[in-house]
């Protein structure tokens, strides 16, 4: 994918829907949702909507479909219930919001935004957090037992589908934002918190870079993966793709032997996708390129 020019006025939306090891398991419907979400986000960006709004809107659409391990389709923990995590980073202001262990909120990414904008905190977790967030306007699911339908009911445990969702966006004003939402790993222990809830691990944005990760979260937390990619690119002057590949292929894939992938963009218009599994569901559009959605990566 070509980088856009450095000039102001350009926009980019890049989305992921998790890594895959078996292409036979990818559903057309999943790619269709990604294509629609990216198309809608691209139009919003063309109209001047802020990156942060587009990240939240895009992830909300994906959470609501039940086709990903996020929101409605979230995997169950070992005790048989959903515990959702999400995080959101605003590159323009440096602010961030995150939620973990949500059992009844419909849209974890919106909840993360409420944390960021209305609480003065960065992260809230658990039942008390849910009540606080409901009081601040977050929507609770009316019938928890029947609302959540884990996407993994369609797969065996070894299918290799992950299904976490994430988005990184550059808006026409040159502002970046990133977000990630997940039901976590299948059969996780109750109370386990993923990288997708942790700013710097699964989600990161500053004035120059926006990053969203997917994969075995424990390794992304240990390596502060999303933050490392952005800072490595910035401090060392590497291309964003080189920085992403270093983390995903050399460190998490190579040294740790753990699966994962990442999407990242820069204010200068660089676009990076890196994945050490077979592929990663993703979609992309910008003011200069039409909408694409797929699961094979163009590199490496
Ligand atoms: N990172 C998520 C987690 O560890 C899972 C994923 O991205 O597939 O819960």
Tab-separated table of N, CA and C and ligand atoms in Angstrom, residues 16 18-19 69 85 162-164 182-185 192 194-196 213-218 220, ligand 1:
chain	number	residue	atom	x	y	z
A	16	UNK	N	-8.128	-3.659	11.697
A	16	UNK	CA	-7.856	-5.101	11.709
A	16	UNK	C	-8.981	-5.852	12.422
A	18	UNK	N	-8.183	-9.158	13.660
A	18	UNK	CA	-7.497	-10.294	14.273
A	18	UNK	C	-6.672	-11.093	13.287
A	19	UNK	N	-5.830	-11.969	13.837
A	19	UNK	CA	-4.968	-12.802	12.997
A	19	UNK	C	-5.677	-14.114	12.655
A	69	UNK	N	-14.303	-11.276	17.845
A	69	UNK	CA	-14.108	-11.469	19.286
A	69	UNK	C	-14.039	-10.093	19.970
A	85	UNK	N	-12.591	-6.164	27.112
A	85	UNK	CA	-11.551	-5.147	27.303
A	85	UNK	C	-11.513	-4.231	26.072
A	162	UNK	N	-8.623	-15.347	15.608
A	162	UNK	CA	-8.624	-14.548	16.833
A	162	UNK	C	-9.855	-13.656	16.811
A	163	UNK	N	-9.817	-12.537	16.126
A	163	UNK	CA	-11.051	-11.778	15.991
A	163	UNK	C	-11.144	-10.520	16.821
A	164	UNK	N	-10.082	-10.219	17.555
A	164	UNK	CA	-9.989	-8.888	18.178
A	164	UNK	C	-10.084	-7.845	17.070
A	182	UNK	N	-11.636	-6.206	22.516
A	182	UNK	CA	-11.536	-7.670	22.480
A	182	UNK	C	-12.349	-8.338	23.578
A	183	UNK	N	-12.724	-9.575	23.292
A	183	UNK	CA	-13.256	-10.446	24.340
A	183	UNK	C	-12.144	-11.262	24.963
A	184	UNK	N	-10.932	-11.066	24.458
A	184	UNK	CA	-9.775	-11.773	25.018
A	184	UNK	C	-9.594	-13.155	24.429
A	185	UNK	N	-8.685	-13.887	25.003
A	185	UNK	CA	-8.364	-15.215	24.476
A	185	UNK	C	-9.417	-16.231	24.929
A	192	UNK	N	-8.699	-12.248	33.913
A	192	UNK	CA	-7.514	-11.954	33.087
A	192	UNK	C	-7.742	-10.683	32.259
A	194	UNK	N	-6.376	-8.233	29.094
A	194	UNK	CA	-5.568	-8.368	27.877
A	194	UNK	C	-4.783	-7.098	27.570
A	195	UNK	N	-3.896	-7.226	26.608
A	195	UNK	CA	-3.146	-6.063	26.091
A	195	UNK	C	-4.084	-5.035	25.467
A	196	UNK	N	-5.245	-5.507	24.980
A	196	UNK	CA	-6.179	-4.601	24.300
A	196	UNK	C	-6.749	-3.563	25.264
A	213	UNK	N	-2.820	-3.467	18.100
A	213	UNK	CA	-2.252	-4.813	17.998
A	213	UNK	C	-3.306	-5.888	18.189
A	214	UNK	N	-2.941	-7.098	17.792
A	214	UNK	CA	-3.744	-8.286	18.063
A	214	UNK	C	-2.798	-9.458	18.227
A	215	UNK	N	-3.184	-10.425	19.045
A	215	UNK	CA	-2.317	-11.573	19.265
A	215	UNK	C	-2.332	-11.964	20.726
A	216	UNK	N	-1.402	-12.819	21.108
A	216	UNK	CA	-1.384	-13.308	22.481
A	216	UNK	C	-0.928	-12.181	23.404
A	217	UNK	N	-1.913	-11.621	24.110
A	217	UNK	CA	-1.733	-10.343	24.772
A	217	UNK	C	-0.640	-10.300	25.826
A	218	UNK	N	-0.387	-11.437	26.473
A	218	UNK	CA	0.633	-11.431	27.520
A	218	UNK	C	1.968	-10.946	26.966
A	220	UNK	N	2.428	-8.969	24.302
A	220	UNK	CA	2.324	-7.552	23.943
A	220	UNK	C	2.408	-6.671	25.186
B	1	LIG	N1	-4.822	-9.566	22.246
B	1	LIG	C1	-6.010	-10.244	22.647
B	1	LIG	C2	-5.840	-10.816	24.016
B	1	LIG	O1	-4.753	-11.177	24.403
B	1	LIG	C3	-6.429	-11.338	21.726
B	1	LIG	C4	-6.279	-11.096	20.258
B	1	LIG	O2	-5.835	-10.057	19.843
B	1	LIG	O3	-6.609	-11.995	19.498
B	1	LIG	O4	-6.815	-10.981	24.675
